[in-house]
PDB file of C-alpha atoms in Angstrom:
ATOM      1  CA  UNK T  12     100.905  46.256 -45.785  1.00 66.00           C
ATOM      2  CA  UNK T  13     104.342  47.646 -46.495  1.00 77.00           C
ATOM      3  CA  UNK T  14     106.653  46.554 -49.257  1.00 85.00           C
ATOM      4  CA  UNK T  15     109.381  44.151 -48.139  1.00 94.00           C
ATOM      5  CA  UNK T  16     112.986  45.302 -48.236  1.00 96.00           C
ATOM      6  CA  UNK T  17     115.486  43.635 -50.541  1.00 97.00           C
ATOM      7  CA  UNK T  18     118.839  42.319 -49.396  1.00 98.00           C
ATOM      8  CA  UNK T  19     122.086  41.110 -50.864  1.00 98.00           C
ATOM      9  CA  UNK T  20     124.005  38.868 -48.499  1.00 98.00           C
ATOM     10  CA  UNK T  21     127.600  37.911 -49.289  1.00 97.00           C
ATOM     11  CA  UNK T  22     130.074  35.537 -47.717  1.00 96.00           C
ATOM     12  CA  UNK T  23     133.465  36.636 -49.034  1.00 96.00           C
ATOM     13  CA  UNK T  24     137.058  35.545 -48.990  1.00 96.00           C
ATOM     14  CA  UNK T  25     139.136  38.530 -50.084  1.00 96.00           C
ATOM     15  CA  UNK T  26     142.182  37.138 -51.891  1.00 97.00           C
ATOM     16  CA  UNK T  27     143.608  40.427 -53.208  1.00 97.00           C
ATOM     17  CA  UNK T  28     142.974  43.133 -50.588  1.00 96.00           C
ATOM     18  CA  UNK T  29     144.494  45.954 -52.665  1.00 97.00           C
ATOM     19  CA  UNK T  30     142.212  45.369 -55.646  1.00 97.00           C
ATOM     20  CA  UNK T  31     139.180  44.616 -53.487  1.00 96.00           C
ATOM     21  CA  UNK T  32     139.369  47.489 -51.013  1.00 95.00           C
ATOM     22  CA  UNK T  33     141.010  50.174 -53.153  1.00 96.00           C
ATOM     23  CA  UNK T  34     139.601  49.504 -56.626  1.00 97.00           C
ATOM     24  CA  UNK T  35     136.377  47.519 -56.208  1.00 98.00           C
ATOM     25  CA  UNK T  36     135.078  49.232 -53.064  1.00 96.00           C
ATOM     26  CA  UNK T  37     135.834  52.714 -54.384  1.00 97.00           C
ATOM     27  CA  UNK T  38     134.012  51.841 -57.631  1.00 98.00           C
ATOM     28  CA  UNK T  39     131.003  50.142 -56.028  1.00 98.00           C
ATOM     29  CA  UNK T  40     130.202  52.739 -53.349  1.00 97.00           C
ATOM     30  CA  UNK T  41     128.770  55.362 -55.771  1.00 98.00           C
ATOM     31  CA  UNK T  42     126.709  52.670 -57.505  1.00 98.00           C
ATOM     32  CA  UNK T  43     125.330  51.522 -54.157  1.00 98.00           C
ATOM     33  CA  UNK T  44     124.502  55.157 -53.355  1.00 98.00           C
ATOM     34  CA  UNK T  45     122.584  55.432 -56.644  1.00 98.00           C
ATOM     35  CA  UNK T  46     120.369  52.557 -55.447  1.00 98.00           C
ATOM     36  CA  UNK T  47     120.061  53.887 -51.861  1.00 98.00           C
ATOM     37  CA  UNK T  48     121.729  50.741 -50.516  1.00 98.00           C
ATOM     38  CA  UNK T  49     122.619  50.590 -46.845  1.00 98.00           C
ATOM     39  CA  UNK T  50     125.373  48.475 -45.290  1.00 97.00           C
ATOM     40  CA  UNK T  51     123.764  46.650 -42.370  1.00 97.00           C
ATOM     41  CA  UNK T  52     126.742  44.365 -41.824  1.00 97.00           C
ATOM     42  CA  UNK T  53     130.326  44.548 -43.091  1.00 96.00           C
ATOM     43  CA  UNK T  54     132.677  42.508 -40.927  1.00 96.00           C
ATOM     44  CA  UNK T  55     135.700  40.267 -40.941  1.00 95.00           C
ATOM     45  CA  UNK T  56     134.806  39.079 -37.425  1.00 95.00           C
ATOM     46  CA  UNK T  57     132.637  36.091 -38.358  1.00 94.00           C
ATOM     47  CA  UNK T  58     131.931  33.333 -35.864  1.00 93.00           C
ATOM     48  CA  UNK T  59     130.302  30.348 -37.563  1.00 91.00           C
ATOM     49  CA  UNK T  60     128.313  28.555 -34.858  1.00 92.00           C
ATOM     50  CA  UNK T  61     126.870  25.808 -37.042  1.00 93.00           C
ATOM     51  CA  UNK T  62     127.609  24.228 -40.395  1.00 90.00           C
ATOM     52  CA  UNK T  63     131.381  23.935 -40.402  1.00 86.00           C
ATOM     53  CA  UNK T  64     132.002  26.673 -42.976  1.00 87.00           C
ATOM     54  CA  UNK T  65     135.068  28.875 -42.957  1.00 91.00           C
ATOM     55  CA  UNK T  66     133.577  32.318 -43.629  1.00 93.00           C
ATOM     56  CA  UNK T  67     136.085  35.177 -43.741  1.00 95.00           C
ATOM     57  CA  UNK T  68     133.886  38.243 -44.382  1.00 96.00           C
ATOM     58  CA  UNK T  69     130.148  38.975 -44.316  1.00 97.00           C
ATOM     59  CA  UNK T  70     128.353  41.806 -46.091  1.00 97.00           C
ATOM     60  CA  UNK T  71     124.627  42.486 -45.772  1.00 98.00           C
ATOM     61  CA  UNK T  72     123.190  45.240 -47.949  1.00 98.00           C
ATOM     62  CA  UNK T  73     119.634  46.530 -47.581  1.00 98.00           C
ATOM     63  CA  UNK T  74     117.640  48.056 -50.443  1.00 98.00           C
ATOM     64  CA  UNK T  75     114.195  49.646 -50.420  1.00 96.00           C
ATOM     65  CA  UNK T  76     112.705  46.654 -52.257  1.00 96.00           C
ATOM     66  CA  UNK T  77     113.670  43.266 -53.698  1.00 96.00           C
ATOM     67  CA  UNK T  78     113.332  44.825 -57.159  1.00 97.00           C
ATOM     68  CA  UNK T  79     115.865  47.527 -56.291  1.00 97.00           C
ATOM     69  CA  UNK T  80     118.373  44.927 -55.044  1.00 98.00           C
ATOM     70  CA  UNK T  81     117.903  42.991 -58.274  1.00 97.00           C
ATOM     71  CA  UNK T  82     118.226  46.154 -60.378  1.00 98.00           C
ATOM     72  CA  UNK T  83     121.474  47.088 -58.615  1.00 98.00           C
ATOM     73  CA  UNK T  84     123.130  43.715 -59.181  1.00 98.00           C
ATOM     74  CA  UNK T  85     122.138  43.481 -62.843  1.00 98.00           C
ATOM     75  CA  UNK T  86     122.722  47.155 -63.646  1.00 98.00           C
ATOM     76  CA  UNK T  87     125.228  47.978 -66.353  1.00 98.00           C
ATOM     77  CA  UNK T  88     127.177  50.078 -63.851  1.00 98.00           C
ATOM     78  CA  UNK T  89     127.628  47.141 -61.477  1.00 98.00           C
ATOM     79  CA  UNK T  90     128.241  44.587 -64.200  1.00 98.00           C
ATOM     80  CA  UNK T  91     130.990  46.863 -65.567  1.00 98.00           C
ATOM     81  CA  UNK T  92     132.957  46.580 -62.287  1.00 98.00           C
ATOM     82  CA  UNK T  93     131.993  43.034 -61.285  1.00 98.00           C
ATOM     83  CA  UNK T  94     135.255  41.648 -62.652  1.00 98.00           C
ATOM     84  CA  UNK T  95     137.149  43.621 -59.971  1.00 98.00           C
ATOM     85  CA  UNK T  96     135.312  41.672 -57.263  1.00 97.00           C
ATOM     86  CA  UNK T  97     135.617  38.360 -59.078  1.00 97.00           C
ATOM     87  CA  UNK T  98     139.377  38.675 -59.519  1.00 97.00           C
ATOM     88  CA  UNK T  99     139.998  39.871 -55.947  1.00 98.00           C
ATOM     89  CA  UNK T 100     137.703  37.585 -53.941  1.00 97.00           C
ATOM     90  CA  UNK T 101     135.621  34.450 -53.964  1.00 96.00           C
ATOM     91  CA  UNK T 102     132.067  34.630 -52.717  1.00 96.00           C
ATOM     92  CA  UNK T 103     128.701  33.095 -52.090  1.00 96.00           C
ATOM     93  CA  UNK T 104     126.079  35.755 -52.910  1.00 96.00           C
ATOM     94  CA  UNK T 105     122.384  35.659 -52.094  1.00 97.00           C
ATOM     95  CA  UNK T 106     119.491  37.893 -53.142  1.00 97.00           C
ATOM     96  CA  UNK T 107     116.877  37.865 -50.374  1.00 96.00           C
ATOM     97  CA  UNK T 108     113.401  39.296 -49.936  1.00 95.00           C
ATOM     98  CA  UNK T 109     112.556  40.782 -46.552  1.00 94.00           C
ATOM     99  CA  UNK T 110     109.432  40.093 -44.543  1.00 89.00           C
ATOM    100  CA  UNK T 111     106.332  42.079 -45.437  1.00 80.00           C
ATOM    101  CA  UNK T 112     105.130  44.035 -42.403  1.00 75.00           C
ATOM    102  CA  UNK T 113     101.427  44.369 -41.852  1.00 67.00           C
TER     103      UNK T 113
END
């Protein structure tokens, strides 16, 4: 059996594009690289087909394990820049475990 991947899924509404894209994204990319995170989805073209939510942006990050996803989010490096995201967007964030492959 292989270890399941870890994921962070975010539904975002970017309220301050300058801070979000120029400051937050430039600060978070090297931290994501340190945790070998991969962007699987990063889009503003969201079509909600059920549930009546107004979702503006979706991000899906993949990590080598659920533990690595958890370690990234709670790392000092990420926590030090988290305020940039919080002041430039609102979000629903989810930490997800992938399916174990046999």
